[in-house]
């Protein structure tokens, strides 16, 4: 079994910064890609950023230039540095990972979500 545990959410004023972390643990052989998605009330879940094992990154248009995704492969952990936060960044942020298990199966996993609230 695999668990993704997120941390770092909270309340911040507009213009401020937060750093999210997501650590994967369990029967992991390797991790293909890790990423962050978010879902605001009444809206669909959207891509924030992803990073593959080689380090290539991809960002949603609304966060380009403000957010930075990184990962520590040794710790099976992905980070999201969020700067210049805006009220419209308010959402539940979910960690996602595509993991190759010890069993050799490859499966996607989601974290439980962490709330980010940006006040104006």
Short mmCIF file of N, CA, C and O in Angstrom, two decimals:
data_model
loop_
_atom_site.label_atom_id
_atom_site.label_comp_id
_atom_site.label_asym_id
_atom_site.label_seq_id
_atom_site.Cartn_x
_atom_site.Cartn_y
_atom_site.Cartn_z
N UNK A 1 0.84 -1.19 0.00
CA UNK A 1 0.00 0.00 0.00
C UNK A 1 0.88 1.24 0.00
O UNK A 1 2.03 1.20 0.45
N UNK A 2 0.33 2.32 -0.53
CA UNK A 2 1.07 3.58 -0.62
C UNK A 2 0.25 4.70 0.01
O UNK A 2 -0.97 4.74 -0.12
N UNK A 3 0.94 5.60 0.67
CA UNK A 3 0.28 6.77 1.25
C UNK A 3 1.00 8.02 0.79
O UNK A 3 2.23 8.07 0.74
N UNK A 4 0.22 9.05 0.45
CA UNK A 4 0.74 10.37 0.15
C UNK A 4 0.26 11.30 1.26
O UNK A 4 -0.94 11.45 1.46
N UNK A 5 1.20 11.92 1.95
CA UNK A 5 0.86 12.78 3.07
C UNK A 5 1.31 14.20 2.75
O UNK A 5 2.50 14.46 2.57
N UNK A 6 0.33 15.10 2.70
CA UNK A 6 0.59 16.49 2.37
C UNK A 6 0.70 17.33 3.64
O UNK A 6 0.09 17.02 4.65
N UNK A 7 1.44 18.41 3.54
CA UNK A 7 1.55 19.36 4.64
C UNK A 7 1.90 20.73 4.08
O UNK A 7 2.32 20.85 2.93
N UNK A 8 1.70 21.76 4.90
CA UNK A 8 2.13 23.10 4.53
C UNK A 8 1.03 24.06 4.16
O UNK A 8 1.29 25.23 3.91
N UNK A 9 -0.20 23.61 4.09
CA UNK A 9 -1.29 24.52 3.76
C UNK A 9 -1.58 25.46 4.92
O UNK A 9 -1.01 25.34 6.00
N UNK A 10 -2.46 26.43 4.67
CA UNK A 10 -2.81 27.36 5.72
C UNK A 10 -3.41 28.64 5.17
O UNK A 10 -3.82 28.70 4.01
N UNK A 11 -3.46 29.64 6.03
CA UNK A 11 -4.03 30.94 5.68
C UNK A 11 -2.90 31.95 5.50
O UNK A 11 -2.00 32.04 6.34
N UNK A 12 -2.96 32.69 4.40
CA UNK A 12 -1.92 33.67 4.12
C UNK A 12 -2.56 34.88 3.43
O UNK A 12 -3.59 34.74 2.77
N UNK A 13 -1.96 36.03 3.61
CA UNK A 13 -2.47 37.23 2.95
C UNK A 13 -2.02 37.27 1.49
O UNK A 13 -0.99 36.68 1.13
N UNK A 14 -2.78 37.96 0.68
CA UNK A 14 -2.41 38.12 -0.72
C UNK A 14 -1.01 38.70 -0.83
O UNK A 14 -0.63 39.60 -0.07
N UNK A 15 -0.23 38.14 -1.75
CA UNK A 15 1.16 38.55 -1.91
C UNK A 15 2.13 37.71 -1.12
O UNK A 15 3.36 37.82 -1.33
N UNK A 16 1.61 36.90 -0.23
CA UNK A 16 2.46 36.08 0.62
C UNK A 16 2.87 34.78 -0.06
O UNK A 16 2.61 34.55 -1.24
N UNK A 17 3.54 33.93 0.73
CA UNK A 17 4.08 32.67 0.21
C UNK A 17 3.73 31.51 1.13
O UNK A 17 3.55 31.70 2.34
N UNK A 18 3.63 30.35 0.53
CA UNK A 18 3.48 29.10 1.26
C UNK A 18 4.28 28.02 0.54
O UNK A 18 4.48 28.11 -0.68
N UNK A 19 4.68 27.01 1.28
CA UNK A 19 5.36 25.87 0.68
C UNK A 19 4.65 24.59 1.09
O UNK A 19 4.54 24.30 2.29
N UNK A 20 4.18 23.87 0.09
CA UNK A 20 3.52 22.60 0.33
C UNK A 20 4.52 21.46 0.15
O UNK A 20 5.42 21.54 -0.69
N UNK A 21 4.32 20.40 0.93
CA UNK A 21 5.14 19.20 0.80
C UNK A 21 4.22 17.99 0.69
O UNK A 21 3.12 17.98 1.25
N UNK A 22 4.69 16.99 -0.02
CA UNK A 22 3.95 15.73 -0.14
C UNK A 22 4.95 14.59 -0.14
O UNK A 22 5.80 14.51 -1.04
N UNK A 23 4.85 13.73 0.86
CA UNK A 23 5.76 12.61 1.00
C UNK A 23 5.03 11.31 0.70
O UNK A 23 3.96 11.06 1.27
N UNK A 24 5.62 10.50 -0.16
CA UNK A 24 5.05 9.20 -0.50
C UNK A 24 5.78 8.12 0.29
O UNK A 24 7.00 8.16 0.43
N UNK A 25 5.01 7.17 0.79
CA UNK A 25 5.60 6.07 1.55
C UNK A 25 4.83 4.79 1.25
O UNK A 25 3.67 4.83 0.84
N UNK A 26 5.51 3.66 1.47
CA UNK A 26 4.86 2.37 1.24
C UNK A 26 5.68 1.50 0.33
O UNK A 26 6.90 1.61 0.24
N UNK A 27 4.99 0.62 -0.40
CA UNK A 27 5.64 -0.38 -1.24
C UNK A 27 6.02 0.21 -2.60
O UNK A 27 5.52 -0.19 -3.65
N UNK A 28 6.96 1.15 -2.56
CA UNK A 28 7.34 1.93 -3.74
C UNK A 28 8.61 1.39 -4.36
O UNK A 28 9.62 1.24 -3.68
N UNK A 29 8.54 1.10 -5.66
CA UNK A 29 9.74 0.73 -6.39
C UNK A 29 10.35 1.98 -7.03
O UNK A 29 11.54 2.22 -6.94
N UNK A 30 9.50 2.77 -7.65
CA UNK A 30 9.95 4.03 -8.23
C UNK A 30 8.73 4.93 -8.46
O UNK A 30 7.59 4.46 -8.45
N UNK A 31 9.00 6.21 -8.64
CA UNK A 31 7.92 7.18 -8.88
C UNK A 31 8.15 7.83 -10.24
O UNK A 31 9.21 8.42 -10.47
N UNK A 32 7.17 7.70 -11.12
CA UNK A 32 7.30 8.25 -12.47
C UNK A 32 7.15 9.76 -12.45
O UNK A 32 8.04 10.49 -12.85
N UNK A 33 6.00 10.22 -12.03
CA UNK A 33 5.81 11.66 -11.94
C UNK A 33 5.01 12.00 -10.69
O UNK A 33 4.24 11.17 -10.17
N UNK A 34 5.19 13.20 -10.21
CA UNK A 34 4.46 13.71 -9.06
C UNK A 34 3.92 15.09 -9.42
O UNK A 34 4.50 15.78 -10.26
N UNK A 35 2.84 15.45 -8.80
CA UNK A 35 2.29 16.74 -9.15
C UNK A 35 1.29 17.25 -8.13
O UNK A 35 0.99 16.58 -7.14
N UNK A 36 0.83 18.45 -8.40
CA UNK A 36 -0.17 19.11 -7.56
C UNK A 36 -1.35 19.53 -8.41
O UNK A 36 -1.18 20.05 -9.51
N UNK A 37 -2.52 19.31 -7.87
CA UNK A 37 -3.77 19.77 -8.46
C UNK A 37 -4.51 20.55 -7.38
O UNK A 37 -4.21 20.43 -6.19
N UNK A 38 -5.48 21.34 -7.80
CA UNK A 38 -6.27 22.06 -6.81
C UNK A 38 -7.73 22.11 -7.23
O UNK A 38 -8.05 22.01 -8.41
N UNK A 39 -8.57 22.26 -6.22
CA UNK A 39 -10.00 22.34 -6.48
C UNK A 39 -10.61 23.39 -5.57
O UNK A 39 -10.56 23.26 -4.34
N UNK A 40 -11.17 24.41 -6.19
CA UNK A 40 -11.86 25.46 -5.46
C UNK A 40 -13.34 25.11 -5.38
O UNK A 40 -13.85 24.34 -6.20
N UNK A 41 -14.06 25.65 -4.40
CA UNK A 41 -15.49 25.35 -4.27
C UNK A 41 -16.27 25.65 -5.55
O UNK A 41 -16.11 26.72 -6.14
N UNK A 42 -17.03 24.68 -6.00
CA UNK A 42 -17.85 24.87 -7.19
C UNK A 42 -17.11 24.76 -8.50
O UNK A 42 -17.69 24.99 -9.56
N UNK A 43 -15.83 24.43 -8.43
CA UNK A 43 -15.02 24.33 -9.66
C UNK A 43 -14.45 22.93 -9.79
O UNK A 43 -14.36 22.17 -8.84
N UNK A 44 -14.03 22.61 -11.02
CA UNK A 44 -13.41 21.32 -11.27
C UNK A 44 -11.96 21.33 -10.78
O UNK A 44 -11.33 22.39 -10.68
N UNK A 45 -11.45 20.14 -10.51
CA UNK A 45 -10.04 20.02 -10.13
C UNK A 45 -9.18 20.39 -11.33
O UNK A 45 -9.45 19.95 -12.45
N UNK A 46 -8.14 21.18 -11.09
CA UNK A 46 -7.27 21.63 -12.17
C UNK A 46 -5.81 21.37 -11.86
O UNK A 46 -5.40 21.32 -10.70
N UNK A 47 -5.05 21.23 -12.91
CA UNK A 47 -3.61 21.02 -12.77
C UNK A 47 -2.94 22.29 -12.27
O UNK A 47 -3.21 23.39 -12.77
N UNK A 48 -2.06 22.12 -11.30
CA UNK A 48 -1.21 23.23 -10.85
C UNK A 48 0.19 23.06 -11.44
O UNK A 48 0.70 23.93 -12.12
N UNK A 49 0.80 21.92 -11.17
CA UNK A 49 2.16 21.67 -11.66
C UNK A 49 2.48 20.19 -11.54
O UNK A 49 1.98 19.51 -10.65
N UNK A 50 3.33 19.72 -12.46
CA UNK A 50 3.82 18.34 -12.38
C UNK A 50 5.32 18.32 -12.64
O UNK A 50 5.87 19.24 -13.27
N UNK A 51 5.96 17.27 -12.16
CA UNK A 51 7.39 17.08 -12.37
C UNK A 51 7.65 15.59 -12.55
O UNK A 51 7.15 14.76 -11.80
N UNK A 52 8.42 15.26 -13.60
CA UNK A 52 8.74 13.86 -13.84
C UNK A 52 10.06 13.51 -13.16
O UNK A 52 10.76 14.40 -12.67
N UNK A 53 10.39 12.23 -13.18
CA UNK A 53 11.56 11.78 -12.46
C UNK A 53 12.84 12.44 -12.96
O UNK A 53 13.78 12.64 -12.20
N UNK A 54 12.89 12.81 -14.24
CA UNK A 54 14.08 13.45 -14.79
C UNK A 54 14.18 14.93 -14.47
O UNK A 54 15.19 15.57 -14.76
N UNK A 55 13.11 15.49 -13.90
CA UNK A 55 13.14 16.89 -13.49
C UNK A 55 12.36 17.85 -14.37
O UNK A 55 12.20 19.01 -14.04
N UNK A 56 11.85 17.37 -15.52
CA UNK A 56 11.09 18.25 -16.39
C UNK A 56 9.78 18.63 -15.70
O UNK A 56 9.12 17.79 -15.09
N UNK A 57 9.43 19.91 -15.81
CA UNK A 57 8.24 20.42 -15.12
C UNK A 57 7.22 20.97 -16.11
O UNK A 57 7.54 21.32 -17.24
N UNK A 58 5.97 21.04 -15.62
CA UNK A 58 4.88 21.61 -16.40
C UNK A 58 3.97 22.35 -15.44
O UNK A 58 3.67 21.83 -14.35
N UNK A 59 3.53 23.55 -15.83
CA UNK A 59 2.71 24.37 -14.95
C UNK A 59 1.39 24.76 -15.62
O UNK A 59 1.33 24.96 -16.84
N UNK A 60 0.37 24.91 -14.79
CA UNK A 60 -0.86 25.49 -15.28
C UNK A 60 -0.63 26.97 -15.58
O UNK A 60 0.19 27.62 -14.93
N UNK A 61 -1.37 27.49 -16.55
CA UNK A 61 -1.15 28.86 -16.99
C UNK A 61 -1.32 29.87 -15.86
O UNK A 61 -0.61 30.89 -15.80
N UNK A 62 -2.24 29.62 -14.95
CA UNK A 62 -2.55 30.60 -13.92
C UNK A 62 -1.47 30.72 -12.84
O UNK A 62 -1.48 31.68 -12.07
N UNK A 63 -0.52 29.79 -12.81
CA UNK A 63 0.50 29.82 -11.76
C UNK A 63 1.91 30.02 -12.30
O UNK A 63 2.87 30.14 -11.52
N UNK A 64 2.05 30.03 -13.62
CA UNK A 64 3.38 30.19 -14.22
C UNK A 64 4.04 31.48 -13.73
O UNK A 64 3.43 32.54 -13.70
N UNK A 65 5.31 31.35 -13.33
CA UNK A 65 6.05 32.50 -12.87
C UNK A 65 5.89 32.80 -11.39
O UNK A 65 6.62 33.61 -10.83
N UNK A 66 4.92 32.14 -10.74
CA UNK A 66 4.68 32.38 -9.32
C UNK A 66 4.95 31.12 -8.48
O UNK A 66 5.40 31.23 -7.33
N UNK A 67 4.65 29.96 -9.03
CA UNK A 67 4.82 28.69 -8.30
C UNK A 67 6.00 27.92 -8.88
O UNK A 67 6.27 27.99 -10.08
N UNK A 68 6.67 27.17 -8.01
CA UNK A 68 7.78 26.32 -8.43
C UNK A 68 7.62 24.94 -7.81
O UNK A 68 7.49 24.82 -6.59
N UNK A 69 7.65 23.92 -8.66
CA UNK A 69 7.57 22.55 -8.19
C UNK A 69 8.96 21.94 -8.20
O UNK A 69 9.77 22.23 -9.09
N UNK A 70 9.25 21.13 -7.19
CA UNK A 70 10.54 20.44 -7.12
C UNK A 70 10.32 19.11 -6.42
O UNK A 70 9.27 18.89 -5.81
N UNK A 71 11.30 18.23 -6.51
CA UNK A 71 11.16 16.94 -5.85
C UNK A 71 12.50 16.47 -5.33
O UNK A 71 13.56 16.81 -5.88
N UNK A 72 12.44 15.69 -4.27
CA UNK A 72 13.61 15.03 -3.70
C UNK A 72 13.39 13.53 -3.90
O UNK A 72 12.61 12.92 -3.17
N UNK A 73 14.04 12.97 -4.90
CA UNK A 73 13.80 11.57 -5.23
C UNK A 73 14.21 10.63 -4.10
O UNK A 73 13.59 9.59 -3.89
N UNK A 74 15.23 11.00 -3.37
CA UNK A 74 15.70 10.15 -2.27
C UNK A 74 14.66 10.07 -1.16
O UNK A 74 14.60 9.06 -0.44
N UNK A 75 13.87 11.12 -1.02
CA UNK A 75 12.86 11.16 0.04
C UNK A 75 11.45 10.90 -0.49
O UNK A 75 10.49 10.96 0.28
N UNK A 76 11.33 10.63 -1.80
CA UNK A 76 10.01 10.42 -2.41
C UNK A 76 9.06 11.56 -2.06
O UNK A 76 7.89 11.35 -1.72
N UNK A 77 9.58 12.77 -2.14
CA UNK A 77 8.84 13.95 -1.72
C UNK A 77 8.81 14.99 -2.83
O UNK A 77 9.82 15.21 -3.50
N UNK A 78 7.64 15.62 -2.99
CA UNK A 78 7.49 16.70 -3.94
C UNK A 78 7.09 17.96 -3.18
O UNK A 78 6.39 17.88 -2.16
N UNK A 79 7.58 19.10 -3.64
CA UNK A 79 7.32 20.37 -2.99
C UNK A 79 6.66 21.33 -3.98
O UNK A 79 6.85 21.24 -5.19
N UNK A 80 5.90 22.26 -3.43
CA UNK A 80 5.33 23.32 -4.25
C UNK A 80 5.55 24.64 -3.52
O UNK A 80 4.94 24.89 -2.48
N UNK A 81 6.46 25.44 -4.03
CA UNK A 81 6.70 26.78 -3.49
C UNK A 81 5.76 27.74 -4.18
O UNK A 81 5.80 27.90 -5.41
N UNK A 82 4.92 28.38 -3.40
CA UNK A 82 3.90 29.28 -3.95
C UNK A 82 4.21 30.70 -3.48
O UNK A 82 4.16 30.99 -2.29
N UNK A 83 4.53 31.56 -4.43
CA UNK A 83 4.82 32.96 -4.15
C UNK A 83 3.78 33.87 -4.79
O UNK A 83 3.04 33.44 -5.67
N UNK A 84 3.74 35.09 -4.34
CA UNK A 84 2.80 36.08 -4.89
C UNK A 84 1.39 35.53 -4.94
O UNK A 84 0.69 35.63 -5.96
N UNK A 85 0.97 34.95 -3.84
CA UNK A 85 -0.34 34.30 -3.80
C UNK A 85 -1.47 35.31 -3.97
O UNK A 85 -1.37 36.46 -3.51
N UNK A 86 -2.52 34.85 -4.63
CA UNK A 86 -3.69 35.66 -4.91
C UNK A 86 -4.93 35.01 -4.29
O UNK A 86 -4.94 33.78 -4.10
N UNK A 87 -5.95 35.78 -4.01
CA UNK A 87 -7.18 35.16 -3.46
C UNK A 87 -7.72 34.04 -4.34
O UNK A 87 -8.27 33.06 -3.82
N UNK A 88 -7.54 34.16 -5.65
CA UNK A 88 -8.04 33.11 -6.55
C UNK A 88 -7.22 31.82 -6.48
O UNK A 88 -7.59 30.82 -7.10
N UNK A 89 -6.13 31.82 -5.72
CA UNK A 89 -5.38 30.58 -5.49
C UNK A 89 -5.99 29.76 -4.36
O UNK A 89 -5.57 28.63 -4.11
N UNK A 90 -6.99 30.32 -3.70
CA UNK A 90 -7.65 29.61 -2.61
C UNK A 90 -8.31 28.34 -3.13
O UNK A 90 -9.11 28.36 -4.07
N UNK A 91 -7.95 27.21 -2.52
CA UNK A 91 -8.45 25.91 -2.95
C UNK A 91 -7.91 24.82 -2.03
O UNK A 91 -7.03 25.09 -1.20
N UNK A 92 -8.43 23.63 -2.21
CA UNK A 92 -7.80 22.45 -1.61
C UNK A 92 -6.77 21.94 -2.61
O UNK A 92 -7.10 21.72 -3.78
N UNK A 93 -5.56 21.78 -2.15
CA UNK A 93 -4.47 21.33 -3.01
C UNK A 93 -4.22 19.85 -2.77
O UNK A 93 -4.05 19.42 -1.62
N UNK A 94 -4.20 19.09 -3.86
CA UNK A 94 -4.02 17.64 -3.78
C UNK A 94 -2.72 17.23 -4.44
O UNK A 94 -2.39 17.67 -5.55
N UNK A 95 -2.02 16.34 -3.78
CA UNK A 95 -0.82 15.74 -4.33
C UNK A 95 -1.22 14.51 -5.14
O UNK A 95 -2.13 13.77 -4.76
N UNK A 96 -0.53 14.31 -6.26
CA UNK A 96 -0.78 13.15 -7.11
C UNK A 96 0.55 12.54 -7.50
O UNK A 96 1.53 13.26 -7.73
N UNK A 97 0.60 11.22 -7.57
CA UNK A 97 1.83 10.56 -7.98
C UNK A 97 1.49 9.29 -8.76
O UNK A 97 0.55 8.57 -8.41
N UNK A 98 2.28 9.04 -9.81
CA UNK A 98 2.19 7.78 -10.53
C UNK A 98 3.35 6.92 -10.06
O UNK A 98 4.52 7.30 -10.25
N UNK A 99 3.03 5.81 -9.42
CA UNK A 99 4.03 5.04 -8.69
C UNK A 99 4.11 3.62 -9.22
O UNK A 99 3.07 2.97 -9.44
N UNK A 100 5.33 3.17 -9.41
CA UNK A 100 5.56 1.77 -9.74
C UNK A 100 5.80 1.04 -8.42
O UNK A 100 6.74 1.36 -7.67
N UNK A 101 4.93 0.08 -8.14
CA UNK A 101 4.97 -0.61 -6.87
C UNK A 101 5.99 -1.75 -6.89
O UNK A 101 6.45 -2.16 -7.96
N UNK A 102 6.29 -2.24 -5.72
CA UNK A 102 7.18 -3.39 -5.60
C UNK A 102 6.62 -4.58 -6.38
O UNK A 102 7.36 -5.40 -6.91
N UNK A 103 5.31 -4.64 -6.47
CA UNK A 103 4.64 -5.71 -7.23
C UNK A 103 4.81 -5.56 -8.73
O UNK A 103 4.38 -6.43 -9.49
N UNK A 104 5.41 -4.42 -9.17
CA UNK A 104 5.65 -4.10 -10.58
C UNK A 104 4.44 -3.45 -11.23
O UNK A 104 4.52 -3.03 -12.38
N UNK A 105 3.33 -3.36 -10.53
CA UNK A 105 2.18 -2.63 -11.07
C UNK A 105 2.43 -1.13 -10.96
O UNK A 105 3.12 -0.68 -10.05
N UNK A 106 1.86 -0.38 -11.90
CA UNK A 106 1.97 1.08 -11.88
C UNK A 106 0.58 1.67 -11.66
O UNK A 106 -0.35 1.38 -12.41
N UNK A 107 0.46 2.50 -10.64
CA UNK A 107 -0.84 3.03 -10.24
C UNK A 107 -0.73 4.48 -9.82
O UNK A 107 0.30 4.90 -9.30
N UNK A 108 -1.81 5.23 -10.04
CA UNK A 108 -1.87 6.61 -9.59
C UNK A 108 -2.45 6.70 -8.19
O UNK A 108 -3.34 5.94 -7.83
N UNK A 109 -1.92 7.62 -7.40
CA UNK A 109 -2.38 7.82 -6.03
C UNK A 109 -2.63 9.30 -5.78
O UNK A 109 -1.98 10.16 -6.37
N UNK A 110 -3.56 9.56 -4.86
CA UNK A 110 -3.89 10.93 -4.46
C UNK A 110 -3.69 11.10 -2.96
O UNK A 110 -3.94 10.17 -2.19
N UNK A 111 -3.26 12.28 -2.56
CA UNK A 111 -3.23 12.62 -1.15
C UNK A 111 -4.60 13.05 -0.68
O UNK A 111 -5.55 13.14 -1.46
N UNK A 112 -4.69 13.35 0.62
CA UNK A 112 -5.98 13.69 1.19
C UNK A 112 -6.36 15.14 0.98
O UNK A 112 -7.51 15.53 1.19
N UNK A 113 -5.41 15.95 0.55
CA UNK A 113 -5.67 17.37 0.29
C UNK A 113 -5.29 18.25 1.46
O UNK A 113 -5.39 17.85 2.61
N UNK A 114 -4.84 19.44 1.14
CA UNK A 114 -4.52 20.44 2.15
C UNK A 114 -5.09 21.78 1.73
O UNK A 114 -4.98 22.17 0.57
N UNK A 115 -5.73 22.47 2.66
CA UNK A 115 -6.42 23.72 2.34
C UNK A 115 -5.44 24.89 2.28
O UNK A 115 -4.62 25.06 3.19
N UNK A 116 -5.53 25.66 1.23
CA UNK A 116 -4.79 26.91 1.09
C UNK A 116 -5.82 28.03 0.95
O UNK A 116 -6.67 27.99 0.06
N UNK A 117 -5.75 29.00 1.85
CA UNK A 117 -6.67 30.13 1.81
C UNK A 117 -5.87 31.42 1.74
O UNK A 117 -4.99 31.66 2.58
N UNK A 118 -6.15 32.23 0.73
CA UNK A 118 -5.46 33.50 0.54
C UNK A 118 -6.46 34.62 0.75
O UNK A 118 -7.45 34.74 0.02
N UNK A 119 -6.20 35.45 1.74
CA UNK A 119 -7.10 36.56 2.05
C UNK A 119 -6.68 37.82 1.31
O UNK A 119 -5.49 38.05 1.08
N UNK A 120 -7.65 38.62 0.95
CA UNK A 120 -7.36 39.86 0.21
C UNK A 120 -7.08 41.02 1.13
O UNK A 120 -7.28 40.96 2.33
#
